[in-house]
CSV table of N, CA and C in Angstrom, one decimal:
chain,number,residue,atom,x,y,z
A,760,MET,N,197.8,17.7,114.2
A,760,MET,CA,197.8,16.4,114.2
A,760,MET,C,197.4,15.7,112.4
A,761,THR,N,198.4,15.3,112.1
A,761,THR,CA,198.3,14.6,110.4
A,761,THR,C,198.4,12.6,110.9
A,762,VAL,N,197.6,12.4,109.7
A,762,VAL,CA,198.1,11.2,109.5
A,762,VAL,C,198.2,11.0,108.1
A,763,ASP,N,199.4,10.2,107.8
A,763,ASP,CA,199.6,9.1,106.3
A,763,ASP,C,198.8,8.6,105.7
A,764,VAL,N,198.2,8.7,104.8
A,764,VAL,CA,197.4,8.0,103.9
A,764,VAL,C,197.7,8.0,102.9
A,765,THR,N,198.0,6.5,102.3
A,765,THR,CA,198.0,6.4,100.8
A,765,THR,C,196.7,5.9,100.3
A,766,MET,N,197.2,6.4,98.6
A,766,MET,CA,195.6,6.5,98.2
A,766,MET,C,195.8,5.7,96.7
A,767,SER,N,195.2,5.0,96.3
A,767,SER,CA,195.7,4.9,94.6
A,767,SER,C,194.6,5.4,93.7
A,768,LEU,N,194.9,6.5,93.0
A,768,LEU,CA,194.0,7.1,92.4
A,768,LEU,C,194.5,6.6,90.3
A,769,PRO,N,193.2,6.5,89.8
A,769,PRO,CA,193.3,7.0,88.4
A,769,PRO,C,194.5,7.9,87.9
A,770,ASP,N,195.0,7.3,86.6
A,770,ASP,CA,195.8,8.0,86.1
A,770,ASP,C,195.9,9.5,86.0
A,771,ASP,N,194.5,9.7,85.4
A,771,ASP,CA,193.7,11.4,85.1
A,771,ASP,C,193.6,12.1,86.5
A,772,VAL,N,193.1,11.3,86.8
A,772,VAL,CA,192.9,12.3,88.5
A,772,VAL,C,194.5,12.2,89.4
A,773,ALA,N,195.1,11.6,89.5
A,773,ALA,CA,196.7,11.8,90.1
A,773,ALA,C,197.5,12.5,89.2
A,774,THR,N,197.2,13.0,88.1
A,774,THR,CA,197.7,14.3,87.3
A,774,THR,C,197.3,15.6,87.7
A,775,PHE,N,196.0,15.8,87.5
A,775,PHE,CA,195.6,16.5,88.0
A,775,PHE,C,195.6,17.1,89.4
A,776,VAL,N,195.7,16.1,90.3
A,776,VAL,CA,196.3,16.5,91.6
A,776,VAL,C,197.5,17.3,91.9
A,777,LYS,N,198.4,16.2,91.1
A,777,LYS,CA,199.7,16.5,91.0
A,777,LYS,C,200.1,18.2,90.4
A,778,ALA,N,199.6,18.3,89.4
A,778,ALA,CA,199.7,20.2,89.0
A,778,ALA,C,198.9,20.8,89.6
A,779,LYS,N,198.4,20.6,91.2
A,779,LYS,CA,198.3,21.8,91.9
A,779,LYS,C,198.9,22.0,93.0
A,780,GLY,N,200.2,21.3,93.0
A,780,GLY,CA,201.5,21.5,93.3
A,780,GLY,C,201.8,21.0,95.1
A,781,ASP,N,200.9,21.4,96.3
A,781,ASP,CA,201.0,20.6,97.9
A,781,ASP,C,199.6,19.9,97.3
A,782,VAL,N,200.0,19.0,97.0
A,782,VAL,CA,198.9,17.8,96.8
A,782,VAL,C,197.9,17.0,98.4
A,783,SER,N,199.3,17.4,98.9
A,783,SER,CA,198.0,17.1,100.6
A,783,SER,C,197.1,18.4,101.3
A,784,ALA,N,197.8,19.7,101.0
A,784,ALA,CA,196.7,20.9,101.2
A,784,ALA,C,195.8,20.5,100.2
A,785,TYR,N,195.8,20.4,98.6
A,785,TYR,CA,194.6,20.6,97.8
A,785,TYR,C,193.8,19.3,98.3
A,786,THR,N,194.2,18.4,98.3
A,786,THR,CA,193.2,17.4,99.1
A,786,THR,C,192.4,17.5,99.9
A,787,ALA,N,193.3,18.0,101.0
A,787,ALA,CA,192.9,18.2,102.2
A,787,ALA,C,191.8,19.0,101.8
A,788,ARG,N,191.6,20.3,101.4
A,788,ARG,CA,191.0,21.3,100.8
A,788,ARG,C,189.6,21.0,100.4
A,789,VAL,N,189.6,20.0,99.4
A,789,VAL,CA,188.6,19.5,98.4
A,789,VAL,C,187.9,18.4,99.6
A,790,LEU,N,188.8,17.7,100.3
A,790,LEU,CA,187.6,16.8,101.5
A,790,LEU,C,186.9,17.7,102.5
A,791,ARG,N,187.4,18.8,102.9
A,791,ARG,CA,186.8,19.7,103.9
A,791,ARG,C,185.8,20.2,103.2
A,792,ARG,N,185.9,20.9,102.0
A,792,ARG,CA,184.5,21.2,101.0
A,792,ARG,C,183.3,20.1,101.4
A,793,GLN,N,183.7,18.6,101.2
A,793,GLN,CA,182.8,18.0,100.6
A,793,GLN,C,182.3,17.3,102.4
A,794,MET,N,183.0,17.5,103.1
A,794,MET,CA,182.5,17.2,104.4
A,794,MET,C,181.7,18.1,104.9
A,795,LEU,N,181.9,19.4,104.8
A,795,LEU,CA,180.9,20.9,105.0
A,795,LEU,C,179.7,20.3,104.3
A,796,ALA,N,179.7,20.6,102.8
A,796,ALA,CA,178.6,20.3,101.9
A,796,ALA,C,177.8,19.1,102.4
A,797,GLU,N,178.4,17.7,102.8
A,797,GLU,CA,177.7,16.6,103.7
A,797,GLU,C,177.1,16.8,104.8
A,798,ALA,N,178.0,18.0,105.7
A,798,ALA,CA,176.8,18.5,106.5
A,798,ALA,C,175.7,19.3,106.6
A,799,LEU,N,176.2,20.3,105.5
A,799,LEU,CA,175.4,20.9,105.2
A,799,LEU,C,174.1,20.4,104.7
A,800,GLU,N,174.0,19.3,104.0
A,800,GLU,CA,172.9,18.7,103.4
A,800,GLU,C,172.3,18.1,104.3
A,801,LYS,N,173.0,17.2,105.6
A,801,LYS,CA,172.4,16.5,106.8
A,801,LYS,C,171.4,17.7,107.7
A,802,SER,N,171.7,18.7,107.6
A,802,SER,CA,171.3,19.9,108.4
A,802,SER,C,169.7,20.1,107.9
A,803,ALA,N,170.2,20.5,106.4
A,803,ALA,CA,169.1,20.8,106.2
A,803,ALA,C,167.5,19.5,105.7
A,804,ARG,N,168.1,18.5,105.8
A,804,ARG,CA,167.3,17.2,105.9
A,804,ARG,C,166.5,17.5,107.2
A,805,VAL,N,167.4,17.1,107.9
A,805,VAL,CA,167.0,17.4,109.4
A,805,VAL,C,165.9,18.5,109.6
A,806,ARG,N,166.0,19.6,109.4
A,806,ARG,CA,165.4,20.7,109.3
A,806,ARG,C,164.2,20.6,108.7
A,807,GLY,N,164.4,19.7,107.6
A,807,GLY,CA,162.8,19.7,106.9
A,807,GLY,C,162.2,18.9,107.3
A,808,GLU,N,162.5,17.6,108.2
A,808,GLU,CA,161.9,16.8,108.4
A,808,GLU,C,161.5,17.0,109.6
A,809,ALA,N,161.5,18.1,110.3
A,809,ALA,CA,161.3,19.2,111.3
A,809,ALA,C,160.3,20.0,110.8
A,810,GLY,N,160.1,20.6,109.9
A,810,GLY,CA,159.4,21.4,109.1
A,810,GLY,C,160.0,22.9,109.2
A,811,ILE,N,160.8,23.0,109.4
A,811,ILE,CA,161.7,23.5,109.7
A,811,ILE,C,161.8,24.6,108.2
A,812,ALA,N,161.7,25.6,108.0
A,812,ALA,CA,162.2,26.1,106.4
A,812,ALA,C,163.2,27.0,106.2
A,813,THR,N,164.4,26.9,105.2
A,813,THR,CA,165.7,27.9,105.4
A,813,THR,C,166.1,27.8,104.2
A,814,ALA,N,166.7,28.8,104.0
A,814,ALA,CA,167.5,28.9,102.7
A,814,ALA,C,168.9,28.7,102.8
A,815,SER,N,169.6,28.3,102.4
A,815,SER,CA,171.4,28.0,102.9
A,815,SER,C,171.7,28.9,102.3
A,816,SER,N,171.3,29.5,100.9
A,816,SER,CA,172.6,30.3,100.4
A,816,SER,C,171.2,31.8,100.3
A,817,GLU,N,172.1,32.9,99.7
A,817,GLU,CA,171.4,34.1,99.5
A,817,GLU,C,171.6,34.3,98.3
A,818,ALA,N,170.8,35.4,97.8
A,818,ALA,CA,170.2,35.4,96.3
A,818,ALA,C,171.4,35.5,95.6
A,819,GLY,N,171.7,34.8,94.5
A,819,GLY,CA,172.3,35.7,93.7
A,819,GLY,C,174.0,34.9,94.1
A,820,GLU,N,174.2,34.3,95.2
A,820,GLU,CA,175.2,33.7,95.8
A,820,GLU,C,175.9,32.3,95.2
A,821,SER,N,177.7,32.5,94.9
A,821,SER,CA,177.9,31.1,94.0
A,821,SER,C,177.7,30.5,95.2
A,822,GLU,N,178.1,29.3,94.9
A,822,GLU,CA,178.2,27.5,96.1
A,822,GLU,C,179.6,28.1,96.6
A,823,ASP,N,180.1,28.5,95.7
A,823,ASP,CA,182.0,28.8,96.7
A,823,ASP,C,181.7,29.5,97.9
A,824,ASP,N,180.7,30.8,97.9
A,824,ASP,CA,180.6,31.8,98.6
A,824,ASP,C,179.2,31.2,99.7
A,825,THR,N,178.8,30.6,99.8
A,825,THR,CA,177.6,29.9,100.2
A,825,THR,C,178.6,28.8,101.1
A,826,LEU,N,179.4,27.7,100.6
A,826,LEU,CA,180.1,27.2,101.0
A,826,LEU,C,181.1,27.9,102.2
A,827,GLY,N,181.9,29.1,101.6
A,827,GLY,CA,182.6,29.5,102.7
A,827,GLY,C,181.9,30.2,103.9
A,828,ARG,N,180.9,31.0,103.3
A,828,ARG,CA,180.3,31.7,104.7
A,828,ARG,C,179.3,30.3,105.6
A,829,TRP,N,179.1,30.0,105.5
A,829,TRP,CA,178.4,28.6,105.8
A,829,TRP,C,179.9,27.7,107.2
A,830,GLY,N,181.0,27.7,106.2
A,830,GLY,CA,181.8,27.1,106.8
A,830,GLY,C,182.6,28.1,108.0
A,831,GLU,N,182.2,29.6,107.9
A,831,GLU,CA,182.7,30.6,109.0
A,831,GLU,C,181.9,30.2,109.8
A,832,VAL,N,180.5,29.9,109.6
A,832,VAL,CA,179.6,29.8,111.1
A,832,VAL,C,180.0,28.4,111.8
A,833,ALA,N,179.9,27.5,110.9
A,833,ALA,CA,180.5,26.2,111.3
A,833,ALA,C,181.6,26.5,112.4
A,834,GLY,N,182.7,27.2,112.4
A,834,GLY,CA,183.7,27.3,112.9
A,834,GLY,C,184.8,26.7,112.0
A,835,ARG,N,184.7,26.4,110.9
A,835,ARG,CA,186.0,25.6,110.2
A,835,ARG,C,186.4,26.5,108.8
């Protein structure tokens, strides 16, 4: 299901997004990454408060790779 949303963006941001081609797909991808990052931050905070130490990334792993790996784990 999709929902139409109208946004007002600064000129430079609108130009950048339009250059990506499919504005909706690009925006959805960026927002999903942000949603996952916020979920991971919350999870890390809750684990930390519970005294559970974990590493969210592998040694030498890029942020994109970490987000992709955790997205797969989360089923997103």
